[in-house]
Structures are given as C-alpha cells and as structure tokens.
PDB file of C-alpha atoms in Angstrom:
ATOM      1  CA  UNK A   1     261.711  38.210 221.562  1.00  0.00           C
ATOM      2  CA  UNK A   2     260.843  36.434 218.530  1.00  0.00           C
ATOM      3  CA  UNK A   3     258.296  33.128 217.991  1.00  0.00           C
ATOM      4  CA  UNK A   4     260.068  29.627 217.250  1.00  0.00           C
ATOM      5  CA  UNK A   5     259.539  28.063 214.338  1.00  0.00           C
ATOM      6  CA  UNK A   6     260.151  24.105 212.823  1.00  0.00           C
ATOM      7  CA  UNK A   7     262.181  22.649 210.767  1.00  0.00           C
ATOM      8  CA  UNK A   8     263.890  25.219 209.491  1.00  0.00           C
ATOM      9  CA  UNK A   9     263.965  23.633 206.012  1.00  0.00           C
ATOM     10  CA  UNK A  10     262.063  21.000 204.382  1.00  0.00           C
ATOM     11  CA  UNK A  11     261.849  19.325 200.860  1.00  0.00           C
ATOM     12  CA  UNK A  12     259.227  17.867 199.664  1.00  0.00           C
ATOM     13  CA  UNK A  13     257.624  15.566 196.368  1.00  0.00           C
ATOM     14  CA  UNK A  14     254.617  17.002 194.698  1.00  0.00           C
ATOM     15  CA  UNK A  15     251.858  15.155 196.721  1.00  0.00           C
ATOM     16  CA  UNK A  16     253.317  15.080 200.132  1.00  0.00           C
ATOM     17  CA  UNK A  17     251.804  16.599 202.952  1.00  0.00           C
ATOM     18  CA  UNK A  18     254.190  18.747 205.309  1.00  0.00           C
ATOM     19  CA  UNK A  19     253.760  20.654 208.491  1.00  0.00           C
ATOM     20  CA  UNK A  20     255.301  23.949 210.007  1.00  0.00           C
ATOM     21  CA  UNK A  21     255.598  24.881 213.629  1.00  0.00           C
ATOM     22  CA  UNK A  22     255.494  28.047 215.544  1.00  0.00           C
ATOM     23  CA  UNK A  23     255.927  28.309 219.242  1.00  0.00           C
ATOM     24  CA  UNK A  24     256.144  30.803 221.629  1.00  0.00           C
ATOM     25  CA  UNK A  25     257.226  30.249 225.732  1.00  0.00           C
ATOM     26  CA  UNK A  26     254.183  32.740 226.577  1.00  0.00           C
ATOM     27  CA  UNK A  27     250.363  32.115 225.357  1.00  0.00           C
ATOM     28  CA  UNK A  28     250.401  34.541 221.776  1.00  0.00           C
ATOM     29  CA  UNK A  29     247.774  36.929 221.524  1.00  0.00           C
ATOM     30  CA  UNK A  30     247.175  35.882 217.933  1.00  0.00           C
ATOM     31  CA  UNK A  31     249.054  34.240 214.900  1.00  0.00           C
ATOM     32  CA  UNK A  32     249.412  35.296 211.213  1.00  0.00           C
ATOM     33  CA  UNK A  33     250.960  33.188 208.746  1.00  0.00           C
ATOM     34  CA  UNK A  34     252.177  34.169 205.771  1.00  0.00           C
ATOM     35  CA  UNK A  35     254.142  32.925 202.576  1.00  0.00           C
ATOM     36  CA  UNK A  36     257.084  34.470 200.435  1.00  0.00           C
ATOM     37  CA  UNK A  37     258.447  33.390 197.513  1.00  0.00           C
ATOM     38  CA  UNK A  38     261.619  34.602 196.030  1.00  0.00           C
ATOM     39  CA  UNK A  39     261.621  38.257 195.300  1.00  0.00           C
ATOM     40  CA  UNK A  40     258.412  38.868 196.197  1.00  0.00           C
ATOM     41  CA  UNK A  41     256.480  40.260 199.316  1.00  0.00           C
ATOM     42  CA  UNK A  42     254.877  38.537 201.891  1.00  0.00           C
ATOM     43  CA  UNK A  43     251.795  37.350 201.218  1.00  0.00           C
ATOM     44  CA  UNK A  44     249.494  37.062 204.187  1.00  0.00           C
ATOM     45  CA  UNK A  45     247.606  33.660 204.604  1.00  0.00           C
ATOM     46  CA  UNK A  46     245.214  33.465 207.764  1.00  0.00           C
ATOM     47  CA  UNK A  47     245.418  34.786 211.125  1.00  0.00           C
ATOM     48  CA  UNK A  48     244.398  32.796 214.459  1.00  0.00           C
ATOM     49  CA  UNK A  49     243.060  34.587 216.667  1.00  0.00           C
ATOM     50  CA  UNK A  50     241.379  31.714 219.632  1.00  0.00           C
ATOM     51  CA  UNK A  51     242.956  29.045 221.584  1.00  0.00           C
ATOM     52  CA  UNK A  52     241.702  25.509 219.520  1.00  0.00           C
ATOM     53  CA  UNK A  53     240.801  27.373 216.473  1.00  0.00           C
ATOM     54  CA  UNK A  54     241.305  26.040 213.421  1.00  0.00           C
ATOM     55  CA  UNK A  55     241.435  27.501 209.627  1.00  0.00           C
ATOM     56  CA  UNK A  56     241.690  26.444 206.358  1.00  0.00           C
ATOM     57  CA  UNK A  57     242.763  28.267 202.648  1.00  0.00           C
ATOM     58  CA  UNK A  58     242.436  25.718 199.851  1.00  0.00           C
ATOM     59  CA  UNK A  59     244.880  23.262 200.697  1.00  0.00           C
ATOM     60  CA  UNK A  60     246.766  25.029 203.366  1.00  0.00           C
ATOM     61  CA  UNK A  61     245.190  24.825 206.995  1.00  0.00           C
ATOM     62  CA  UNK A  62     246.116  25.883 210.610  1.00  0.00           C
ATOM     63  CA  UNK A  63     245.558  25.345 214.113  1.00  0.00           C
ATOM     64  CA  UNK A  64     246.109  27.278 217.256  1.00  0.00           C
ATOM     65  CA  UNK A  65     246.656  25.387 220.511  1.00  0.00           C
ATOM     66  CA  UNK A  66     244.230  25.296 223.684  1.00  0.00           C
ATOM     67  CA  UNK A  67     246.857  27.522 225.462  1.00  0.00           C
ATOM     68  CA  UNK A  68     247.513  29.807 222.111  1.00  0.00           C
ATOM     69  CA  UNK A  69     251.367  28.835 222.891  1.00  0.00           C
ATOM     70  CA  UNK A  70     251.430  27.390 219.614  1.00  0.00           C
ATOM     71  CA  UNK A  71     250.513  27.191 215.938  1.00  0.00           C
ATOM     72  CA  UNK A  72     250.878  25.004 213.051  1.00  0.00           C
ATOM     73  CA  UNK A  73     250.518  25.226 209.425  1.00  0.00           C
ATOM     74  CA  UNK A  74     249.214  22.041 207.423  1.00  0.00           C
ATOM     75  CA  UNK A  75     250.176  21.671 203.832  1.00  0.00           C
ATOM     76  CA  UNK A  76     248.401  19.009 202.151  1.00  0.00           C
ATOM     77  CA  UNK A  77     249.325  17.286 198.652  1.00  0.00           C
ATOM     78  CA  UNK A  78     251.748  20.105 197.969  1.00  0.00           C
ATOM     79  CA  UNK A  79     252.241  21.494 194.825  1.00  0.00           C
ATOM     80  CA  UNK A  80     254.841  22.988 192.994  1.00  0.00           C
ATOM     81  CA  UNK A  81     253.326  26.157 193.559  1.00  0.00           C
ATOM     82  CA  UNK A  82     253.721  25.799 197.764  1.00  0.00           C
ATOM     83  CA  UNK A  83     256.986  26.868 197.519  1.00  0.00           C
ATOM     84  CA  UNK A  84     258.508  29.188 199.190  1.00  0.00           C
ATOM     85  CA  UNK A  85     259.641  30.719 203.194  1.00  0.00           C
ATOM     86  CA  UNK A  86     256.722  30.307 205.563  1.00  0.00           C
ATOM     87  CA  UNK A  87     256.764  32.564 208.243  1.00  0.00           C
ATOM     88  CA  UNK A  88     254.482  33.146 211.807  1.00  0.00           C
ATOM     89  CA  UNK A  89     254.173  36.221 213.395  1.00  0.00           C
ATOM     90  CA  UNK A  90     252.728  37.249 216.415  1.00  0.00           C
ATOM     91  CA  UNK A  91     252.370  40.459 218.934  1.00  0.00           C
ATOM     92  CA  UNK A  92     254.965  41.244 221.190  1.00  0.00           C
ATOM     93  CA  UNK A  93     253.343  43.791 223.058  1.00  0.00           C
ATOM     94  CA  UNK A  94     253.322  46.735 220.581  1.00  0.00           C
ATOM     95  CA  UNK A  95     255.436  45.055 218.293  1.00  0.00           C
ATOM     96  CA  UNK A  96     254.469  42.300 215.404  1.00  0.00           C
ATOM     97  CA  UNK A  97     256.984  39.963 215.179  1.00  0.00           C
ATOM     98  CA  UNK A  98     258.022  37.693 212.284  1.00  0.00           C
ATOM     99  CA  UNK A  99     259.276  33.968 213.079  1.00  0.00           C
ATOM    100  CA  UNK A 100     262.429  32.965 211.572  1.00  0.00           C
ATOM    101  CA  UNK A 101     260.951  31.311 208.659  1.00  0.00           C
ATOM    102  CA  UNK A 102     260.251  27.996 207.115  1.00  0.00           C
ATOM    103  CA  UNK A 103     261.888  27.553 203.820  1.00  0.00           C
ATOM    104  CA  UNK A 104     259.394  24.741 201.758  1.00  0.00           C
ATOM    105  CA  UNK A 105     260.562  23.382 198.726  1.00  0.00           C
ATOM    106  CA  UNK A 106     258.507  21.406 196.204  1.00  0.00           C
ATOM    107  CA  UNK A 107     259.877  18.934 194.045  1.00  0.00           C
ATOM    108  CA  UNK A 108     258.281  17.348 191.003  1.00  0.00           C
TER     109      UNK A 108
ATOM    110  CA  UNK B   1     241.685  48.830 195.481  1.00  0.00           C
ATOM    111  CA  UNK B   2     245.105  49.674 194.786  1.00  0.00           C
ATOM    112  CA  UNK B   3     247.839  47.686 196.884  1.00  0.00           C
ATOM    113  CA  UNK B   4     250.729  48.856 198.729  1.00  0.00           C
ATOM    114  CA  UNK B   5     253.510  50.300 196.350  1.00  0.00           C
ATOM    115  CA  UNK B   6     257.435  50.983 196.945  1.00  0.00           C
ATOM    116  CA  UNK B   7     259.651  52.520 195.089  1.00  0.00           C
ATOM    117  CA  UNK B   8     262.034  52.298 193.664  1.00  0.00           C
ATOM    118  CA  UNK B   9     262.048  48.182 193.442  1.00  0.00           C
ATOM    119  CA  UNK B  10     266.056  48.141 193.181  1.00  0.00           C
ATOM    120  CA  UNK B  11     268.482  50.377 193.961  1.00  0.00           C
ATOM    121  CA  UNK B  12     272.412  50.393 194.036  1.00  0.00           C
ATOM    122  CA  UNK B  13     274.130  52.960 196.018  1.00  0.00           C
ATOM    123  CA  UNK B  14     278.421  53.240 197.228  1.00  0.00           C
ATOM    124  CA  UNK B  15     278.898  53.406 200.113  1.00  0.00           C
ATOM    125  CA  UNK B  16     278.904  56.786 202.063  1.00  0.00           C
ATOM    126  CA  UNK B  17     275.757  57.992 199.900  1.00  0.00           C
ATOM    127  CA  UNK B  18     272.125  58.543 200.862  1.00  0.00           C
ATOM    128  CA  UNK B  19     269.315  56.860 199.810  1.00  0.00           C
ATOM    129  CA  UNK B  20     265.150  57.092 200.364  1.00  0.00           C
ATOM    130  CA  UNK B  21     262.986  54.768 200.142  1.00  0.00           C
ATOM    131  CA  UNK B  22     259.444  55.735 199.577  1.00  0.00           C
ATOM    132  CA  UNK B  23     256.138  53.392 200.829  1.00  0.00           C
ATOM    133  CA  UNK B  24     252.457  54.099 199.687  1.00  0.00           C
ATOM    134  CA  UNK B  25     250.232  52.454 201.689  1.00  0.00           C
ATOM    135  CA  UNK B  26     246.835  51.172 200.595  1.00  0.00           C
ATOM    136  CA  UNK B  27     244.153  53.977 200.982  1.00  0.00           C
ATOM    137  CA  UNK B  28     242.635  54.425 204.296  1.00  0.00           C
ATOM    138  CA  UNK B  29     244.921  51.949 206.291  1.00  0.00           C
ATOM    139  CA  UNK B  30     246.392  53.970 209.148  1.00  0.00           C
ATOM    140  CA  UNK B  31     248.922  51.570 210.062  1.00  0.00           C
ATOM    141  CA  UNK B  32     252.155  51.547 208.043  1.00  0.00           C
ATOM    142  CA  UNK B  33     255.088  49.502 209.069  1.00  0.00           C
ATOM    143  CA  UNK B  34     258.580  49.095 207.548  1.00  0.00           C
ATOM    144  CA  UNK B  35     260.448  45.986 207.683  1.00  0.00           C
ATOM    145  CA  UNK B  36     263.862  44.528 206.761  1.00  0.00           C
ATOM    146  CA  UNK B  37     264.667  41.163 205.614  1.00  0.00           C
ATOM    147  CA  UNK B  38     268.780  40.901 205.084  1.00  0.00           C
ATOM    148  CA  UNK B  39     270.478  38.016 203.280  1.00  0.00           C
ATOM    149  CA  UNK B  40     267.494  35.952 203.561  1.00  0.00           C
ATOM    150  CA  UNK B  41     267.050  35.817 207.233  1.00  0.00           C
ATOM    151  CA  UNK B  42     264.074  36.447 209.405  1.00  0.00           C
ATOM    152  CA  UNK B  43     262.262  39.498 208.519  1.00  0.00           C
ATOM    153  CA  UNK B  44     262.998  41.942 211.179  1.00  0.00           C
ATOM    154  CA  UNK B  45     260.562  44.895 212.304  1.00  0.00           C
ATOM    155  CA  UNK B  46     261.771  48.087 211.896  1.00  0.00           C
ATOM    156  CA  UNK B  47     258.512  50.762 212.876  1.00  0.00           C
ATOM    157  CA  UNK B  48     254.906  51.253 212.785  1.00  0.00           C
ATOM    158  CA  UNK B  49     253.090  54.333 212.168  1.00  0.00           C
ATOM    159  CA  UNK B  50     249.609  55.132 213.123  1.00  0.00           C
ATOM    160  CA  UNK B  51     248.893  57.709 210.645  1.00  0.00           C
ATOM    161  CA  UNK B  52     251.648  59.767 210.896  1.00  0.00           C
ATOM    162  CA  UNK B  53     252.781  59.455 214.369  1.00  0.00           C
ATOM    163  CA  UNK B  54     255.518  56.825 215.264  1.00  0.00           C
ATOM    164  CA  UNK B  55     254.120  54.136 217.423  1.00  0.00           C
ATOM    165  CA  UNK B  56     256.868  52.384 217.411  1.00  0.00           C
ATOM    166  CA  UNK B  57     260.245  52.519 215.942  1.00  0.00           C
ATOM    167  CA  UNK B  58     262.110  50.160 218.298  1.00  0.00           C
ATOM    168  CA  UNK B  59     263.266  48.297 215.637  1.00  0.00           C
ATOM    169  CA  UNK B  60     265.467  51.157 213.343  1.00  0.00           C
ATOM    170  CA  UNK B  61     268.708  49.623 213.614  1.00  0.00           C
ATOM    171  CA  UNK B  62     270.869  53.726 214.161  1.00  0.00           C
ATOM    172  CA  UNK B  63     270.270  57.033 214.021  1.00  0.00           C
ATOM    173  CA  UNK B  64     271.549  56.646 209.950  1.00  0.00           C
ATOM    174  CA  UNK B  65     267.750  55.853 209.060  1.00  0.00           C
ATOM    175  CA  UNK B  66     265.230  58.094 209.717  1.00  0.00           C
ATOM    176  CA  UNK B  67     261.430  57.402 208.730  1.00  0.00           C
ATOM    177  CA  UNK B  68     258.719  59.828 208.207  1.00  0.00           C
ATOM    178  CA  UNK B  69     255.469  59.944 207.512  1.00  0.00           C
ATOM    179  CA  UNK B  70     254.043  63.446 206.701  1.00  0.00           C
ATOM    180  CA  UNK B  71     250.310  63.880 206.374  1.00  0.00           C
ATOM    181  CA  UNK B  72     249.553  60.461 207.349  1.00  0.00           C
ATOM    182  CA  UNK B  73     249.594  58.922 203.991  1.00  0.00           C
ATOM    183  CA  UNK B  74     252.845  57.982 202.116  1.00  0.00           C
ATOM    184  CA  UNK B  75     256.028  57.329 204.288  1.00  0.00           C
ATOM    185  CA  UNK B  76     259.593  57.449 203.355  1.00  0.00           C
ATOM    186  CA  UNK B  77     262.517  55.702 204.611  1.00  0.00           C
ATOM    187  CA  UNK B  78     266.071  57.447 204.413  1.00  0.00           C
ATOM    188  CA  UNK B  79     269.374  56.247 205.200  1.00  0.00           C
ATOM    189  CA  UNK B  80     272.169  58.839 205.545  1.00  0.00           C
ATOM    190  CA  UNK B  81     275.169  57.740 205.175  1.00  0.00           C
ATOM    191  CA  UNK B  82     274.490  54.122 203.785  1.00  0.00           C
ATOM    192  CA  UNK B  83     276.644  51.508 205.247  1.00  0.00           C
ATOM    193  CA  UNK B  84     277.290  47.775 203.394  1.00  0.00           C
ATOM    194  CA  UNK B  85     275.201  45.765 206.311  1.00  0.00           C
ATOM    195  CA  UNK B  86     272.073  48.063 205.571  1.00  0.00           C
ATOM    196  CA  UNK B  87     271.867  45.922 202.131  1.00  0.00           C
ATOM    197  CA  UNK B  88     269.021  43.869 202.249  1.00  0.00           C
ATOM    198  CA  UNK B  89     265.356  44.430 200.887  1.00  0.00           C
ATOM    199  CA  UNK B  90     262.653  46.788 202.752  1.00  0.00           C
ATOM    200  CA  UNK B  91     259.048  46.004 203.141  1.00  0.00           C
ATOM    201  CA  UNK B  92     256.400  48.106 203.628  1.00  0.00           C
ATOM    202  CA  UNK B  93     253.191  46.693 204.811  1.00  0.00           C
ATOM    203  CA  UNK B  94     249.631  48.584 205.770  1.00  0.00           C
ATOM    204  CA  UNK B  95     246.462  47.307 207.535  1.00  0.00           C
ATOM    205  CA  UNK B  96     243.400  49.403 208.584  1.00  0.00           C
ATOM    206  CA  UNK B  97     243.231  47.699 212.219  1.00  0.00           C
ATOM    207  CA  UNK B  98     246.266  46.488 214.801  1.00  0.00           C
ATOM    208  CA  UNK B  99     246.385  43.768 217.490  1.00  0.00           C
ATOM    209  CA  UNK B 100     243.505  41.552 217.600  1.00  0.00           C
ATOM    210  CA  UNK B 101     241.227  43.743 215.368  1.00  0.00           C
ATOM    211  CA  UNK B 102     244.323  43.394 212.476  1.00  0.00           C
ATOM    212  CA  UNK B 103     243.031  41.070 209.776  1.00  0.00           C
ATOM    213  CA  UNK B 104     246.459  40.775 207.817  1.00  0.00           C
ATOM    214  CA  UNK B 105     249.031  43.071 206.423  1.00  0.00           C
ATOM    215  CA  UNK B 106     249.366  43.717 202.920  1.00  0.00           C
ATOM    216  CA  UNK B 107     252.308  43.781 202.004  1.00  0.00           C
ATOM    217  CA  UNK B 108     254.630  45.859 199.271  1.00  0.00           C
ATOM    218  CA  UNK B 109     256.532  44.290 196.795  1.00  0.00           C
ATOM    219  CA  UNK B 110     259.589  45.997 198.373  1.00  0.00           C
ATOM    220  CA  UNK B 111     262.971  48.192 197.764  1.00  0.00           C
ATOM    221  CA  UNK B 112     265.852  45.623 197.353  1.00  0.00           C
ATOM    222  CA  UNK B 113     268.962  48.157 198.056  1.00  0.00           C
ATOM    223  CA  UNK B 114     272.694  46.872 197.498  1.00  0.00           C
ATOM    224  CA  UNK B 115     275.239  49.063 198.885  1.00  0.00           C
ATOM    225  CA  UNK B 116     278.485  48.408 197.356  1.00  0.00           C
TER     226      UNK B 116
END
C-alpha cells in the first residue's frame, strides 16, 4: 500500500507557482512531506497532522483535506533552488510509507 | 546536535561479496529506520527499530540482509552475499517519537552501494 502522488514530473520557469498531490483511498492518519535533491537525503518539510489544516515554510505551503484523504503541496514563485523529488508519506499501520515522488524542476 | 551519519557514503562491491552498512542515529531518538531508494524510484521502507528491538522489518527485501541494532544506539545493515538489484542508495533516518507524536525524520545523507 503506498499513497498516490501527481504529476509525476513537472517543469517549471523561475516565478511559477506549481502544485503536488498526494492521495490515499483511506482517510491518512497524518502526512509528511519532504524534499530530495540529487545525492542528498531527504529533507523533511512539514507534517499534517488534522483534517483542513493548513501549513506554510517560506514559500512552500500545504493543506490536508476535511477527510485527511488527501494532501497537497503549494510552491509559490519557485526558485531555482525548489528543485528537486517531492515526496508524501504517510502511516500504513506500523509502517511509514513514502509516495512515489514528484520530480520538480526549475528553470531560469 | 549532531545529525544522523552513515557510513561509508559510497561503496563498490562484486558481486558474491558482503557488505555493512553502518547508521548512527541522532542522540536520544529511539526510532531508527532504514530505507532503500533504487534507480531513482520511490523510496521503499525497509525496518524500524525502537531502540534495539525490530518493530518492523516487513520491508527487508531476503534473508541476504540482516539489520541489527545492538545496545539501542548505532545500527548496521549487512548484506551477505550481495546481489546486482541490491544496488541502490540506503537511508537511515531517526526521530524521538512515531505515529502522530513523530514530528519528522531526520534523515542520513546515505550509503550509495554499486554492486558490479
């Protein structure tokens, strides 16, 4: 069992705004997002723990749905620096589960 | 505070040959978890300790890797005899709290291991 996520690509300008998608067929228990950039580790970005909460870091931002079935990350006026694979993960009973990933790139 | 640390970063092994992978958590954090992440693909779960009893090792893909964590503080991962699909790189990651108390995993900068 693993959470959905969409697109599985994008590309972007400097300055656009994009958004990322994870979805699960039963309500989650929580969400983490995180970011990784080539050859480096995961770097953990916010966790969501409440149905209609919402959370923002700098220019990165994201909401969990009423019925905590899904999550979405908002990146506004991207920056170079954005880049990277954007992945969800959620609990799976015992288990934390990654999402497939997201892979952003940022163009100048 | 010190972060999680892995060692070694690289390593190139035939196949055939052993190999251990070695994970030090960030002080105090009882929950250490290994993943995978092969050919950039999802980043697959591989087991959780809480200190140093196995919680959960669902994930270890054959009885080739074996994962220990003695003392409940530094954890290695060994695979005996490596096999080509068990390339990929290995992340370790630690929090102090699971579930809905877990505020984040921090994660290692992990063991990227080519078997050729």
């Amino acid at each position: 069992q693993q959470p959905v996520q969409s697109p599985q690509a994008v590309i972007l300008r400097e300055g656009e705004d994009a958004v990322i998608n994870c979805s699960s067929s039963k309500a989650l228990y929580s969400v983490h997002w995180y970011r990784q950039k080539h050859g480096e580790a995961p770097v953990f970005l916010m966790i969501l723990l409440k149905g209609g909460e919402q959370k923002g870091h700098e220019k990165i931002s994201a909401s969990f749905n009423e019925k905590k079935q899904q999550s979405s990350l908002y990146l506004t006026a991207s920056q170079l620096s954005y880049s990277g694979t954007y992945f969800c993960g959620t609990y799976y009973g015992q288990n934390f589960v990654f999402g497939p990933g997201t892979r952003l790139s940022v163009l100048p | 505070e010190a972060g999680v640390t892995q060692f070694p970063s690289h390593s190139v092994i035939e196949k055939g040959q052993t190999v251990t992978l070695r994970c030090d958590p960030i002080s105090g954090h009882d929950n250490l978890y290994w993943y995978r992440r092969v050919m950039g693909k999802e980043i697959k779960f591989l087991l959780h300790f809480v200190k140093e009893s196995k919680q959960d090792e669902s994930g270890m893909p054959n009885n080739r890797f074996l994962a220990e964590r003695t003392g409940g503080t530094y954890s290695t991962l060994k695979v005996q005899p490596a096999e080509l699909e068990d390339s990929g790189v290995y992340f370790c990651a630690s929090s102090q709290a699971t579930g809905e108390f877990a505020d984040g995993y921090t994660f290692g900068s992990g063991t990227r291991l080519t078997v050729v």
